[in-house]
């Protein structure tokens, strides 16, 4: 699996737990830290924990991928999942606003994602 696919999957798992303000930044031309950074927000520490667990468990269960490192504990307002080429940042809204990673990485293009088309209801 390439790094873009991994970032998109992380985003999908975060969406499954109602993560807010999901963005994927393409860092490939700007940094050697990672290829992509997935950013998302949660409303509380339990919500952050649910998002983190869904991403970690989904990637492990469905794709055999585990993070190289995890920074941030159960009650932390900011958790980083390090998948080597993909960094997943799960933050409480106020922490995300304070640290403004989108501003810090303002030159990074956003990865556009297409929403799957909803299937028409069958009569």
PDB file of C-alpha atoms in Angstrom:
ATOM      1  CA  UNK A   1       0.000   0.000   0.000  1.00  0.00           C
ATOM      2  CA  UNK A   2       1.392   3.404  -0.864  1.00  0.00           C
ATOM      3  CA  UNK A   3       1.410   6.365   1.511  1.00  0.00           C
ATOM      4  CA  UNK A   4      -1.455   8.193  -0.199  1.00  0.00           C
ATOM      5  CA  UNK A   5      -3.702   5.146   0.079  1.00  0.00           C
ATOM      6  CA  UNK A   6      -2.771   4.834   3.763  1.00  0.00           C
ATOM      7  CA  UNK A   7      -3.639   8.497   4.374  1.00  0.00           C
ATOM      8  CA  UNK A   8      -6.994   8.088   2.626  1.00  0.00           C
ATOM      9  CA  UNK A   9      -7.769   4.970   4.669  1.00  0.00           C
ATOM     10  CA  UNK A  10      -6.898   6.762   7.915  1.00  0.00           C
ATOM     11  CA  UNK A  11      -9.264   9.547   6.892  1.00  0.00           C
ATOM     12  CA  UNK A  12     -12.032   7.034   6.185  1.00  0.00           C
ATOM     13  CA  UNK A  13     -11.638   5.363   9.582  1.00  0.00           C
ATOM     14  CA  UNK A  14     -11.670   8.787  11.272  1.00  0.00           C
ATOM     15  CA  UNK A  15     -14.876   9.653   9.403  1.00  0.00           C
ATOM     16  CA  UNK A  16     -16.432   6.431  10.722  1.00  0.00           C
ATOM     17  CA  UNK A  17     -16.132   7.903  14.231  1.00  0.00           C
ATOM     18  CA  UNK A  18     -17.468  11.322  13.213  1.00  0.00           C
ATOM     19  CA  UNK A  19     -14.104  13.120  13.298  1.00  0.00           C
ATOM     20  CA  UNK A  20     -14.452  16.768  12.337  1.00  0.00           C
ATOM     21  CA  UNK A  21     -12.594  19.044   9.912  1.00  0.00           C
ATOM     22  CA  UNK A  22     -10.695  16.233   8.206  1.00  0.00           C
ATOM     23  CA  UNK A  23      -7.821  17.286   5.976  1.00  0.00           C
ATOM     24  CA  UNK A  24      -4.926  15.546   4.295  1.00  0.00           C
ATOM     25  CA  UNK A  25      -1.845  17.640   3.574  1.00  0.00           C
ATOM     26  CA  UNK A  26       0.600  16.544   0.869  1.00  0.00           C
ATOM     27  CA  UNK A  27       4.072  17.117   2.347  1.00  0.00           C
ATOM     28  CA  UNK A  28       6.096  15.266  -0.297  1.00  0.00           C
ATOM     29  CA  UNK A  29       7.671  18.370  -1.854  1.00  0.00           C
ATOM     30  CA  UNK A  30       8.092  20.200   1.457  1.00  0.00           C
ATOM     31  CA  UNK A  31       9.531  17.800   3.989  1.00  0.00           C
ATOM     32  CA  UNK A  32      11.243  14.504   4.594  1.00  0.00           C
ATOM     33  CA  UNK A  33       9.271  14.050   7.836  1.00  0.00           C
ATOM     34  CA  UNK A  34       6.374  12.316   6.059  1.00  0.00           C
ATOM     35  CA  UNK A  35       4.623  12.167   2.709  1.00  0.00           C
ATOM     36  CA  UNK A  36       1.181  13.006   4.088  1.00  0.00           C
ATOM     37  CA  UNK A  37      -0.337  14.434   7.249  1.00  0.00           C
ATOM     38  CA  UNK A  38      -3.914  13.597   8.178  1.00  0.00           C
ATOM     39  CA  UNK A  39      -5.528  16.157  10.487  1.00  0.00           C
ATOM     40  CA  UNK A  40      -8.792  15.718  12.302  1.00  0.00           C
ATOM     41  CA  UNK A  41     -10.572  17.067  15.348  1.00  0.00           C
ATOM     42  CA  UNK A  42     -12.716  15.594  18.072  1.00  0.00           C
ATOM     43  CA  UNK A  43     -14.952  17.190  20.654  1.00  0.00           C
ATOM     44  CA  UNK A  44     -13.575  15.562  23.822  1.00  0.00           C
ATOM     45  CA  UNK A  45     -10.915  13.142  25.022  1.00  0.00           C
ATOM     46  CA  UNK A  46     -13.315  10.156  24.782  1.00  0.00           C
ATOM     47  CA  UNK A  47     -14.141  11.192  21.209  1.00  0.00           C
ATOM     48  CA  UNK A  48     -10.419  11.504  20.383  1.00  0.00           C
ATOM     49  CA  UNK A  49      -9.820   8.068  21.883  1.00  0.00           C
ATOM     50  CA  UNK A  50     -12.611   6.561  19.762  1.00  0.00           C
ATOM     51  CA  UNK A  51     -11.181   8.140  16.596  1.00  0.00           C
ATOM     52  CA  UNK A  52      -7.649   6.976  17.406  1.00  0.00           C
ATOM     53  CA  UNK A  53      -8.773   3.440  18.206  1.00  0.00           C
ATOM     54  CA  UNK A  54     -10.840   3.199  15.021  1.00  0.00           C
ATOM     55  CA  UNK A  55      -7.889   4.290  12.875  1.00  0.00           C
ATOM     56  CA  UNK A  56      -5.390   2.010  14.648  1.00  0.00           C
ATOM     57  CA  UNK A  57      -7.659  -1.034  14.811  1.00  0.00           C
ATOM     58  CA  UNK A  58      -9.051  -0.620  11.304  1.00  0.00           C
ATOM     59  CA  UNK A  59      -5.636  -0.329   9.681  1.00  0.00           C
ATOM     60  CA  UNK A  60      -4.316  -3.276  11.697  1.00  0.00           C
ATOM     61  CA  UNK A  61      -7.376  -5.499  11.233  1.00  0.00           C
ATOM     62  CA  UNK A  62      -8.124  -4.756   7.592  1.00  0.00           C
ATOM     63  CA  UNK A  63      -4.640  -4.044   6.202  1.00  0.00           C
ATOM     64  CA  UNK A  64      -2.069  -5.448   8.642  1.00  0.00           C
ATOM     65  CA  UNK A  65      -0.589  -1.979   9.228  1.00  0.00           C
ATOM     66  CA  UNK A  66       0.527  -0.813  12.672  1.00  0.00           C
ATOM     67  CA  UNK A  67       1.850   2.590  13.690  1.00  0.00           C
ATOM     68  CA  UNK A  68       5.596   2.867  14.187  1.00  0.00           C
ATOM     69  CA  UNK A  69       4.930   5.076  17.217  1.00  0.00           C
ATOM     70  CA  UNK A  70       2.034   6.695  19.066  1.00  0.00           C
ATOM     71  CA  UNK A  71       2.414   9.902  21.036  1.00  0.00           C
ATOM     72  CA  UNK A  72      -0.300  10.979  23.463  1.00  0.00           C
ATOM     73  CA  UNK A  73      -2.122   9.051  26.154  1.00  0.00           C
ATOM     74  CA  UNK A  74      -5.726   8.136  26.877  1.00  0.00           C
ATOM     75  CA  UNK A  75      -6.622  11.572  28.220  1.00  0.00           C
ATOM     76  CA  UNK A  76      -4.397  13.602  25.909  1.00  0.00           C
ATOM     77  CA  UNK A  77      -5.970  16.401  23.848  1.00  0.00           C
ATOM     78  CA  UNK A  78      -3.574  15.607  20.975  1.00  0.00           C
ATOM     79  CA  UNK A  79      -2.538  12.189  19.694  1.00  0.00           C
ATOM     80  CA  UNK A  80      -0.100  11.498  16.868  1.00  0.00           C
ATOM     81  CA  UNK A  81      -0.074   8.156  15.062  1.00  0.00           C
ATOM     82  CA  UNK A  82       3.190   7.747  13.170  1.00  0.00           C
ATOM     83  CA  UNK A  83       2.897   5.413  10.192  1.00  0.00           C
ATOM     84  CA  UNK A  84       6.355   6.475   8.931  1.00  0.00           C
ATOM     85  CA  UNK A  85       5.225   8.093   5.643  1.00  0.00           C
ATOM     86  CA  UNK A  86       1.894   9.209   7.109  1.00  0.00           C
ATOM     87  CA  UNK A  87       1.362  11.181  10.311  1.00  0.00           C
ATOM     88  CA  UNK A  88      -2.157  11.178  11.711  1.00  0.00           C
ATOM     89  CA  UNK A  89      -2.882  14.081  14.073  1.00  0.00           C
ATOM     90  CA  UNK A  90      -6.030  13.666  16.187  1.00  0.00           C
ATOM     91  CA  UNK A  91      -6.700  16.825  18.222  1.00  0.00           C
ATOM     92  CA  UNK A  92      -9.323  18.486  20.309  1.00  0.00           C
ATOM     93  CA  UNK A  93     -10.620  21.560  18.413  1.00  0.00           C
ATOM     94  CA  UNK A  94      -9.110  24.158  20.754  1.00  0.00           C
ATOM     95  CA  UNK A  95      -5.684  22.485  20.632  1.00  0.00           C
ATOM     96  CA  UNK A  96      -5.823  22.342  16.849  1.00  0.00           C
ATOM     97  CA  UNK A  97      -6.633  26.040  16.669  1.00  0.00           C
ATOM     98  CA  UNK A  98      -3.826  26.909  19.092  1.00  0.00           C
ATOM     99  CA  UNK A  99      -1.102  24.992  17.235  1.00  0.00           C
ATOM    100  CA  UNK A 100      -2.447  25.763  13.740  1.00  0.00           C
ATOM    101  CA  UNK A 101      -0.679  22.996  11.831  1.00  0.00           C
ATOM    102  CA  UNK A 102      -2.534  24.011   8.673  1.00  0.00           C
ATOM    103  CA  UNK A 103      -0.917  27.442   8.963  1.00  0.00           C
ATOM    104  CA  UNK A 104       2.492  25.991   9.769  1.00  0.00           C
ATOM    105  CA  UNK A 105       2.263  23.742   6.704  1.00  0.00           C
ATOM    106  CA  UNK A 106       0.413  26.374   4.657  1.00  0.00           C
ATOM    107  CA  UNK A 107       2.423  25.596   1.499  1.00  0.00           C
ATOM    108  CA  UNK A 108       1.267  21.971   1.529  1.00  0.00           C
ATOM    109  CA  UNK A 109      -1.445  21.222  -1.004  1.00  0.00           C
ATOM    110  CA  UNK A 110      -4.615  19.592   0.254  1.00  0.00           C
ATOM    111  CA  UNK A 111      -5.376  16.115  -1.037  1.00  0.00           C
ATOM    112  CA  UNK A 112      -8.796  16.202  -2.599  1.00  0.00           C
ATOM    113  CA  UNK A 113     -11.013  13.276  -1.777  1.00  0.00           C
ATOM    114  CA  UNK A 114     -14.137  12.237  -3.561  1.00  0.00           C
ATOM    115  CA  UNK A 115     -17.132  11.230  -1.560  1.00  0.00           C
ATOM    116  CA  UNK A 116     -18.611   7.934  -2.687  1.00  0.00           C
ATOM    117  CA  UNK A 117     -21.861   8.480  -4.559  1.00  0.00           C
ATOM    118  CA  UNK A 118     -24.901   7.540  -2.542  1.00  0.00           C
ATOM    119  CA  UNK A 119     -26.837   4.722  -4.091  1.00  0.00           C
ATOM    120  CA  UNK A 120     -30.285   5.585  -5.279  1.00  0.00           C
ATOM    121  CA  UNK A 121     -33.128   4.191  -3.248  1.00  0.00           C
ATOM    122  CA  UNK A 122     -34.839   1.326  -5.011  1.00  0.00           C
ATOM    123  CA  UNK A 123     -38.630   1.486  -5.119  1.00  0.00           C
TER     124      UNK A 123
END
